[in-house]
PDB file of C-alpha atoms and ligand atoms in Angstrom:
ATOM      1  CA  MET A   5     119.169  84.288 115.594  1.00 82.00           C
ATOM      2  CA  GLY A   6     116.060  85.598 116.293  1.00 84.00           C
ATOM      3  CA  LYS A   7     113.110  83.779 117.977  1.00 92.00           C
ATOM      4  CA  TYR A   8     111.546  80.604 116.645  1.00 97.00           C
ATOM      5  CA  ILE A   9     108.452  80.520 115.312  1.00 98.00           C
ATOM      6  CA  ILE A  10     106.746  78.097 113.192  1.00 98.00           C
ATOM      7  CA  ALA A  11     103.627  78.857 111.410  1.00 98.00           C
ATOM      8  CA  GLY A  12     101.038  77.526 109.449  1.00 98.00           C
ATOM      9  CA  ASN A  13      99.806  78.497 106.306  1.00 98.00           C
ATOM     10  CA  TRP A  14      96.336  77.492 105.444  1.00 98.00           C
ATOM     11  CA  LYS A  15      95.381  79.312 103.125  1.00 98.00           C
ATOM     12  CA  MET A  16      92.470  77.874 101.440  1.00 98.00           C
ATOM     13  CA  ASN A  17      91.441  75.150 103.741  1.00 98.00           C
ATOM     14  CA  LYS A  18      89.248  74.473 105.913  1.00 98.00           C
ATOM     15  CA  LEU A  19      86.322  75.271 107.007  1.00 98.00           C
ATOM     16  CA  PRO A  20      85.226  78.006 109.081  1.00 98.00           C
ATOM     17  CA  SER A  21      83.491  75.182 111.477  1.00 98.00           C
ATOM     18  CA  GLU A  22      86.534  72.015 111.553  1.00 98.00           C
ATOM     19  CA  THR A  23      88.422  75.533 112.657  1.00 98.00           C
ATOM     20  CA  TYR A  24      87.111  75.482 116.254  1.00 98.00           C
ATOM     21  CA  ASP A  25      89.056  72.059 116.782  1.00 98.00           C
ATOM     22  CA  PHE A  26      91.147  71.536 114.796  1.00 98.00           C
ATOM     23  CA  ILE A  27      93.027  74.388 116.895  1.00 98.00           C
ATOM     24  CA  LYS A  28      92.431  72.479 119.952  1.00 98.00           C
ATOM     25  CA  GLU A  29      94.222  70.036 117.921  1.00 98.00           C
ATOM     26  CA  ILE A  30      97.393  71.700 117.450  1.00 98.00           C
ATOM     27  CA  GLU A  31      97.735  73.262 120.936  1.00 98.00           C
ATOM     28  CA  LYS A  32      97.036  69.457 121.950  1.00 98.00           C
ATOM     29  CA  VAL A  33     100.333  68.289 119.819  1.00 98.00           C
ATOM     30  CA  THR A  34     101.759  71.464 120.318  1.00 98.00           C
ATOM     31  CA  MET A  35     101.731  71.146 124.240  1.00 97.00           C
ATOM     32  CA  GLY A  36     104.742  72.431 125.570  1.00 95.00           C
ATOM     33  CA  ALA A  37     106.077  73.703 122.761  1.00 95.00           C
ATOM     34  CA  ASN A  38     109.550  75.744 122.302  1.00 93.00           C
ATOM     35  CA  CYS A  39     109.062  77.887 119.679  1.00 97.00           C
ATOM     36  CA  GLU A  40     105.850  80.594 118.392  1.00 98.00           C
ATOM     37  CA  VAL A  41     103.532  78.268 117.351  1.00 98.00           C
ATOM     38  CA  VAL A  42     100.707  80.328 114.715  1.00 98.00           C
ATOM     39  CA  CYS A  43      98.318  79.061 112.748  1.00 99.00           C
ATOM     40  CA  CYS A  44      97.387  81.496 109.387  1.00 99.00           C
ATOM     41  CA  THR A  45      93.933  80.891 108.992  1.00 99.00           C
ATOM     42  CA  PRO A  46      91.415  81.504 105.849  1.00 98.00           C
ATOM     43  CA  TYR A  47      89.348  85.754 107.169  1.00 98.00           C
ATOM     44  CA  VAL A  48      86.074  83.891 107.596  1.00 98.00           C
ATOM     45  CA  ASN A  49      87.978  80.918 109.605  1.00 99.00           C
ATOM     46  CA  LEU A  50      89.752  84.154 112.066  1.00 98.00           C
ATOM     47  CA  THR A  51      86.747  83.697 115.025  1.00 98.00           C
ATOM     48  CA  GLU A  52      86.821  80.899 115.243  1.00 98.00           C
ATOM     49  CA  ALA A  53      90.932  80.096 116.274  1.00 99.00           C
ATOM     50  CA  VAL A  54      90.983  82.859 117.989  1.00 98.00           C
ATOM     51  CA  ARG A  55      88.776  81.842 120.410  1.00 98.00           C
ATOM     52  CA  ALA A  56      89.635  78.145 119.971  1.00 98.00           C
ATOM     53  CA  ALA A  57      93.664  79.591 121.166  1.00 98.00           C
ATOM     54  CA  LYS A  58      92.448  81.567 124.189  1.00 98.00           C
ATOM     55  CA  GLY A  59      94.682  81.918 127.037  1.00 98.00           C
ATOM     56  CA  THR A  60      95.994  78.250 124.922  1.00 98.00           C
ATOM     57  CA  HIS A  61     100.444  78.902 123.849  1.00 98.00           C
ATOM     58  CA  VAL A  62      98.982  78.716 120.226  1.00 98.00           C
ATOM     59  CA  LYS A  63      98.602  82.476 118.165  1.00 98.00           C
ATOM     60  CA  ILE A  64      96.379  83.526 115.252  1.00 99.00           C
ATOM     61  CA  GLY A  65      97.374  85.067 111.790  1.00 99.00           C
ATOM     62  CA  ALA A  66      95.521  86.487 108.666  1.00 99.00           C
ATOM     63  CA  GLU A  67      96.811  85.474 104.752  1.00 98.00           C
ATOM     64  CA  ASN A  68      96.869  89.293 104.292  1.00 98.00           C
ATOM     65  CA  LEU A  69      94.872  92.706 105.296  1.00 98.00           C
ATOM     66  CA  HIS A  70      94.260  96.032 103.541  1.00 98.00           C
ATOM     67  CA  PHE A  71      96.594  99.247 104.403  1.00 98.00           C
ATOM     68  CA  GLU A  72      94.223 101.469 104.550  1.00 98.00           C
ATOM     69  CA  ASP A  73      93.018 101.785 107.443  1.00 98.00           C
ATOM     70  CA  LYS A  74      88.619 101.483 106.339  1.00 98.00           C
ATOM     71  CA  GLY A  75      86.785 102.681 103.312  1.00 98.00           C
ATOM     72  CA  ALA A  76      85.156 102.177  99.625  1.00 98.00           C
ATOM     73  CA  PHE A  77      87.545  98.636  98.716  1.00 98.00           C
ATOM     74  CA  THR A  78      85.592  96.145  98.399  1.00 98.00           C
ATOM     75  CA  GLY A  79      85.613  92.543 100.657  1.00 98.00           C
ATOM     76  CA  GLU A  80      88.447  94.028 101.880  1.00 98.00           C
ATOM     77  CA  VAL A  81      90.025  93.813 105.243  1.00 98.00           C
ATOM     78  CA  SER A  82      91.842  96.693 107.454  1.00 98.00           C
ATOM     79  CA  ALA A  83      94.562  95.770 110.458  1.00 98.00           C
ATOM     80  CA  ASP A  84      91.948  97.180 112.915  1.00 98.00           C
ATOM     81  CA  MET A  85      89.075  94.439 111.581  1.00 98.00           C
ATOM     82  CA  LEU A  86      92.100  91.971 112.351  1.00 98.00           C
ATOM     83  CA  CYS A  87      93.086  93.143 115.698  1.00 98.00           C
ATOM     84  CA  ASP A  88      89.281  93.617 116.961  1.00 98.00           C
ATOM     85  CA  LEU A  89      89.309  90.131 116.071  1.00 98.00           C
ATOM     86  CA  GLY A  90      92.335  89.852 118.702  1.00 98.00           C
ATOM     87  CA  VAL A  91      94.758  88.243 115.790  1.00 98.00           C
ATOM     88  CA  ASP A  92      98.411  88.493 116.705  1.00 98.00           C
ATOM     89  CA  TYR A  93     100.209  87.835 112.769  1.00 99.00           C
ATOM     90  CA  VAL A  94      99.371  88.598 109.103  1.00 99.00           C
ATOM     91  CA  ILE A  95     101.091  86.850 106.491  1.00 99.00           C
ATOM     92  CA  ILE A  96     102.238  89.659 103.523  1.00 98.00           C
ATOM     93  CA  GLY A  97     103.298  89.210  99.769  1.00 98.00           C
ATOM     94  CA  HIS A  98     102.753  85.501 100.116  1.00 98.00           C
ATOM     95  CA  SER A  99     104.272  84.761  96.153  1.00 98.00           C
ATOM     96  CA  GLU A 100     101.048  83.465  95.777  1.00 98.00           C
ATOM     97  CA  ARG A 101      99.050  86.928  96.415  1.00 98.00           C
ATOM     98  CA  ARG A 102     102.174  88.837  94.245  1.00 97.00           C
ATOM     99  CA  GLN A 103     101.246  85.898  91.787  1.00 96.00           C
ATOM    100  CA  TYR A 104      97.178  85.514  91.158  1.00 97.00           C
ATOM    101  CA  PHE A 105      96.210  88.831  93.699  1.00 97.00           C
ATOM    102  CA  ALA A 106      98.543  91.630  91.885  1.00 96.00           C
ATOM    103  CA  GLU A 107     100.937  92.203  95.144  1.00 98.00           C
ATOM    104  CA  THR A 108     103.640  94.435  94.304  1.00 98.00           C
ATOM    105  CA  ASP A 109     106.668  95.048  96.527  1.00 98.00           C
ATOM    106  CA  GLU A 110     104.982  98.344  97.201  1.00 98.00           C
ATOM    107  CA  THR A 111     102.280  96.873  98.495  1.00 98.00           C
ATOM    108  CA  VAL A 112     103.457  95.192 100.252  1.00 98.00           C
ATOM    109  CA  ASN A 113     105.719  97.366 102.148  1.00 98.00           C
ATOM    110  CA  LYS A 114     102.127  99.753 103.048  1.00 98.00           C
ATOM    111  CA  LYS A 115     100.891  96.312 104.050  1.00 99.00           C
ATOM    112  CA  THR A 116     104.355  96.273 106.176  1.00 98.00           C
ATOM    113  CA  ILE A 117     103.393  99.340 107.921  1.00 98.00           C
ATOM    114  CA  LYS A 118     100.101  99.589 108.458  1.00 98.00           C
ATOM    115  CA  ALA A 119     100.015  95.950 110.188  1.00 98.00           C
ATOM    116  CA  LEU A 120     102.882  97.204 112.690  1.00 98.00           C
ATOM    117  CA  GLU A 121     101.276 100.649 113.580  1.00 98.00           C
ATOM    118  CA  LYS A 122      98.552  99.245 114.166  1.00 98.00           C
ATOM    119  CA  GLY A 123     100.321  96.430 116.542  1.00 98.00           C
ATOM    120  CA  LEU A 124      99.969  93.126 114.675  1.00 98.00           C
ATOM    121  CA  ILE A 125     103.662  90.674 113.733  1.00 98.00           C
ATOM    122  CA  PRO A 126     103.612  90.402 109.907  1.00 98.00           C
ATOM    123  CA  ILE A 127     105.457  88.217 107.900  1.00 99.00           C
ATOM    124  CA  VAL A 128     106.368  88.919 105.681  1.00 98.00           C
ATOM    125  CA  CYS A 129     107.571  86.914 102.410  1.00 98.00           C
ATOM    126  CA  VAL A 130     110.171  86.580  99.875  1.00 98.00           C
ATOM    127  CA  GLY A 131     111.559  83.924  97.409  1.00 98.00           C
ATOM    128  CA  GLU A 132     112.510  83.753  93.833  1.00 97.00           C
ATOM    129  CA  SER A 133     110.871  81.372  90.963  1.00 95.00           C
ATOM    130  CA  LEU A 134     112.809  78.498  89.106  1.00 94.00           C
ATOM    131  CA  GLU A 135     113.265  80.742  86.394  1.00 94.00           C
ATOM    132  CA  GLU A 136     115.769  83.788  88.549  1.00 95.00           C
ATOM    133  CA  ARG A 137     116.907  80.656  90.880  1.00 95.00           C
ATOM    134  CA  GLU A 138     118.711  78.618  86.765  1.00 93.00           C
ATOM    135  CA  ALA A 139     119.320  82.962  85.829  1.00 96.00           C
ATOM    136  CA  GLY A 140     121.235  83.379  88.627  1.00 96.00           C
ATOM    137  CA  ILE A 141     119.714  86.305  89.775  1.00 98.00           C
ATOM    138  CA  THR A 142     118.119  85.500  93.153  1.00 97.00           C
ATOM    139  CA  MET A 143     119.833  87.531  95.482  1.00 98.00           C
ATOM    140  CA  ASP A 144     119.875  90.157  93.692  1.00 98.00           C
ATOM    141  CA  LEU A 145     115.842  89.607  93.484  1.00 98.00           C
ATOM    142  CA  ILE A 146     115.602  89.021  97.058  1.00 98.00           C
ATOM    143  CA  ALA A 147     117.418  92.053  97.740  1.00 98.00           C
ATOM    144  CA  ILE A 148     115.407  94.499  96.184  1.00 98.00           C
ATOM    145  CA  GLN A 149     112.385  92.418  97.974  1.00 98.00           C
ATOM    146  CA  ILE A 150     113.444  92.434 101.141  1.00 98.00           C
ATOM    147  CA  LYS A 151     114.479  96.313 100.526  1.00 98.00           C
ATOM    148  CA  LYS A 152     111.338  97.370  99.362  1.00 98.00           C
ATOM    149  CA  ALA A 153     109.896  96.130 102.250  1.00 98.00           C
ATOM    150  CA  PHE A 154     111.411  97.336 104.907  1.00 98.00           C
ATOM    151  CA  ALA A 155     111.341 101.034 102.844  1.00 98.00           C
ATOM    152  CA  ASN A 156     110.721 103.865 105.401  1.00 98.00           C
ATOM    153  CA  ILE A 157     110.693 101.294 108.723  1.00 98.00           C
ATOM    154  CA  SER A 158     112.669 102.350 111.486  1.00 98.00           C
ATOM    155  CA  ALA A 159     115.136 100.215 113.167  1.00 98.00           C
ATOM    156  CA  GLU A 160     112.631  99.365 116.226  1.00 97.00           C
ATOM    157  CA  ASP A 161     109.490  98.354 114.045  1.00 98.00           C
ATOM    158  CA  ALA A 162     111.680  96.113 111.872  1.00 98.00           C
ATOM    159  CA  LYS A 163     113.194  93.630 115.485  1.00 97.00           C
ATOM    160  CA  LYS A 164     108.792  93.300 115.314  1.00 98.00           C
ATOM    161  CA  VAL A 165     109.335  92.084 111.246  1.00 98.00           C
ATOM    162  CA  VAL A 166     109.101  87.788 110.646  1.00 98.00           C
ATOM    163  CA  VAL A 167     110.810  87.443 107.111  1.00 98.00           C
ATOM    164  CA  ALA A 168     109.623  84.417 105.118  1.00 98.00           C
ATOM    165  CA  TYR A 169     112.595  82.929 103.028  1.00 98.00           C
ATOM    166  CA  GLU A 170     109.448  80.807 100.152  1.00 98.00           C
ATOM    167  CA  PRO A 171     111.206  80.157  96.837  1.00 97.00           C
ATOM    168  CA  ILE A 172     108.603  79.585  94.990  1.00 96.00           C
ATOM    169  CA  TRP A 173     109.717  76.660  92.923  1.00 95.00           C
ATOM    170  CA  ALA A 174     109.843  74.894  96.327  1.00 94.00           C
ATOM    171  CA  ILE A 175     105.040  75.499  97.135  1.00 92.00           C
ATOM    172  CA  GLY A 176     103.359  72.697  97.253  1.00 85.00           C
ATOM    173  CA  THR A 177     105.688  70.659  95.103  1.00 87.00           C
ATOM    174  CA  GLY A 178     106.749  68.337  97.797  1.00 81.00           C
ATOM    175  CA  LYS A 179     109.916  69.767  96.249  1.00 82.00           C
ATOM    176  CA  THR A 180     112.318  71.305  99.149  1.00 83.00           C
ATOM    177  CA  ALA A 181     115.507  73.861  99.220  1.00 88.00           C
ATOM    178  CA  THR A 182     118.379  71.778 100.443  1.00 94.00           C
ATOM    179  CA  ALA A 183     118.938  73.136 103.696  1.00 96.00           C
ATOM    180  CA  GLU A 184     122.462  74.378 102.800  1.00 97.00           C
ATOM    181  CA  GLN A 185     120.285  77.012  99.708  1.00 97.00           C
ATOM    182  CA  ALA A 186     117.562  77.956 101.490  1.00 97.00           C
ATOM    183  CA  GLU A 187     121.269  78.677 104.556  1.00 98.00           C
ATOM    184  CA  GLU A 188     122.444  80.585 101.591  1.00 98.00           C
ATOM    185  CA  VAL A 189     119.359  82.763 100.856  1.00 98.00           C
ATOM    186  CA  CYS A 190     118.518  83.199 105.026  1.00 98.00           C
ATOM    187  CA  LYS A 191     121.711  84.259 105.726  1.00 98.00           C
ATOM    188  CA  GLY A 192     122.614  86.070 102.712  1.00 98.00           C
ATOM    189  CA  ILE A 193     118.843  88.111 103.606  1.00 98.00           C
ATOM    190  CA  ARG A 194     120.119  88.624 107.005  1.00 98.00           C
ATOM    191  CA  GLU A 195     123.599  90.486 105.808  1.00 98.00           C
ATOM    192  CA  ILE A 196     120.759  93.065 103.539  1.00 98.00           C
ATOM    193  CA  LEU A 197     119.466  93.094 106.874  1.00 98.00           C
ATOM    194  CA  GLY A 198     122.285  94.496 108.927  1.00 98.00           C
ATOM    195  CA  GLU A 199     123.136  96.426 105.877  1.00 98.00           C
ATOM    196  CA  LEU A 200     119.808  98.463 106.346  1.00 98.00           C
ATOM    197  CA  TYR A 201     119.829  98.845 109.952  1.00 98.00           C
ATOM    198  CA  CYS A 202     122.691  97.011 111.867  1.00 97.00           C
ATOM    199  CA  VAL A 203     124.005  94.211 112.321  1.00 97.00           C
ATOM    200  CA  ASP A 204     122.545  93.362 116.070  1.00 97.00           C
ATOM    201  CA  CYS A 205     119.059  94.208 114.891  1.00 96.00           C
ATOM    202  CA  ALA A 206     119.407  92.424 112.383  1.00 97.00           C
ATOM    203  CA  LYS A 207     120.406  88.717 114.484  1.00 97.00           C
ATOM    204  CA  GLU A 208     116.579  89.449 116.008  1.00 97.00           C
ATOM    205  CA  ILE A 209     115.030  89.690 112.971  1.00 98.00           C
ATOM    206  CA  THR A 210     113.444  86.234 112.953  1.00 98.00           C
ATOM    207  CA  ILE A 211     113.493  84.569 109.203  1.00 98.00           C
ATOM    208  CA  GLN A 212     111.830  81.489 108.436  1.00 98.00           C
ATOM    209  CA  TYR A 213     111.541  78.698 105.204  1.00 97.00           C
ATOM    210  CA  GLY A 214     109.363  78.227 103.435  1.00 97.00           C
ATOM    211  CA  GLY A 215     108.603  75.195 100.964  1.00 96.00           C
ATOM    212  CA  SER A 216     107.396  71.525 101.586  1.00 94.00           C
ATOM    213  CA  MET A 217     108.978  71.706 104.576  1.00 95.00           C
ATOM    214  CA  ASN A 218     107.841  68.258 107.104  1.00 95.00           C
ATOM    215  CA  ASP A 219     108.645  66.139 109.821  1.00 94.00           C
ATOM    216  CA  GLN A 220     111.705  65.121 107.500  1.00 95.00           C
ATOM    217  CA  ASN A 221     113.590  67.913 106.479  1.00 95.00           C
ATOM    218  CA  ALA A 222     111.815  70.358 109.698  1.00 97.00           C
ATOM    219  CA  ALA A 223     114.892  69.139 111.762  1.00 97.00           C
ATOM    220  CA  GLU A 224     117.841  69.780 108.942  1.00 97.00           C
ATOM    221  CA  LEU A 225     116.742  72.442 107.716  1.00 97.00           C
ATOM    222  CA  LEU A 226     115.945  74.419 111.689  1.00 97.00           C
ATOM    223  CA  ALA A 227     119.602  73.093 112.601  1.00 97.00           C
ATOM    224  CA  LYS A 228     121.372  75.743 110.606  1.00 97.00           C
ATOM    225  CA  THR A 229     122.343  79.229 111.709  1.00 97.00           C
ATOM    226  CA  ASN A 230     120.011  81.903 109.706  1.00 98.00           C
ATOM    227  CA  ILE A 231     116.678  79.592 109.882  1.00 98.00           C
ATOM    228  CA  ASP A 232     114.521  80.804 113.062  1.00 97.00           C
ATOM    229  CA  GLY A 233     111.403  79.041 112.201  1.00 98.00           C
ATOM    230  CA  GLY A 234     109.093  77.839 109.292  1.00 98.00           C
ATOM    231  CA  LEU A 235     105.935  78.877 107.295  1.00 98.00           C
ATOM    232  CA  ILE A 236     104.263  75.478 106.767  1.00 98.00           C
ATOM    233  CA  GLY A 237     101.114  75.042 103.836  1.00 97.00           C
ATOM    234  CA  GLY A 238     100.064  71.596 103.900  1.00 97.00           C
ATOM    235  CA  ALA A 239     102.123  69.715 106.499  1.00 97.00           C
ATOM    236  CA  SER A 240      99.868  72.817 108.311  1.00 98.00           C
ATOM    237  CA  LEU A 241      96.798  71.749 107.766  1.00 98.00           C
ATOM    238  CA  VAL A 242      97.508  67.433 109.026  1.00 98.00           C
ATOM    239  CA  ALA A 243      98.033  67.858 113.332  1.00 98.00           C
ATOM    240  CA  GLU A 244     100.168  64.574 113.379  1.00 97.00           C
ATOM    241  CA  LYS A 245     101.928  66.547 110.750  1.00 97.00           C
ATOM    242  CA  PHE A 246     102.299  69.718 112.149  1.00 98.00           C
ATOM    243  CA  ALA A 247     103.392  68.923 115.677  1.00 98.00           C
ATOM    244  CA  PRO A 248     106.880  67.430 114.420  1.00 98.00           C
ATOM    245  CA  ILE A 249     107.923  70.255 112.497  1.00 98.00           C
ATOM    246  CA  VAL A 250     108.302  72.258 115.798  1.00 98.00           C
ATOM    247  CA  LYS A 251     108.937  69.632 118.099  1.00 97.00           C
ATOM    248  CA  ALA A 252     112.552  70.105 115.619  1.00 96.00           C
ATOM    249  CA  CYS A 253     113.043  72.878 116.924  1.00 94.00           C
ATOM    250  CA  ASP A 254     113.519  71.480 120.314  1.00 88.00           C
TER     251      ASP A 254
HETATM  252  P1  13P B 318     103.973  74.184 101.513  1.00 69.33           P
HETATM  253  O1  13P B 318     104.577  74.112 102.755  1.00 69.33           O
HETATM  254  O2  13P B 318     102.977  73.361 101.519  1.00 69.33           O
HETATM  255  O3  13P B 318     105.457  73.957 100.042  1.00 69.33           O
HETATM  256  O4  13P B 318     103.396  75.885 101.586  1.00 69.33           O
HETATM  257  C1  13P B 318     104.509  76.513 101.968  1.00 69.33           C
HETATM  258  C2  13P B 318     104.066  77.738 101.835  1.00 69.33           C
HETATM  259  O5  13P B 318     103.590  78.595 101.078  1.00 69.33           O
HETATM  260  C3  13P B 318     103.785  78.758 102.842  1.00 69.33           C
HETATM  261  O6  13P B 318     103.292  80.037 102.492  1.00 69.33           O
END
């Protein structure tokens, strides 16, 4: 459906001094990839990441941004700052930010609008907790997250957004959603986007799966109709583990 994108989310891992060589390694092991390859790094690693990725097929992303342009927001980073560095992507609304840093559907929406305005590609994360899944409200919750994230965004802009479905119970737990579970929700997300915009618009939007995706399960997940890529945590920190996931897009 959408363009295939495999993105690594380094979270709070790797030093700035390790970044240049690691991106070069990622470049080497993903050469000839049939999908877009993205590495999202901590803010302080971005300069080195962009320097290493320059002129290669590897794209660089940040893991967050602030929705204001500038001003008295100590410790925050603006979209203009990311653009000035040469960053292409930005993760928005990761469940860890929702859980530990008071990210809400409203701030996710503001950040998504700001990223689009500045030409950054937002990777908007949605996902349910184990409790919510067991209560049978997964799709209700995801529908709210999607509708709020896309509020006041035009169809033209919506097509540029990447959605990452990350069930919270599958993140860093080694407990992957089955390909059927992941496909069911990703299909549901596409249907909601189809209702918000149009069916053809929704087909153009990349929907990733994230949550303990690895070299063993990537091919099965990526073979599903509505899964157009992955957002990879742990396995993105080791080039030999990341490369087979990229290859699985073939
Ligand atoms: P893991 O791949 O480590 O489960 O992390 C997934 C994730 O949160 C990517 O954003």
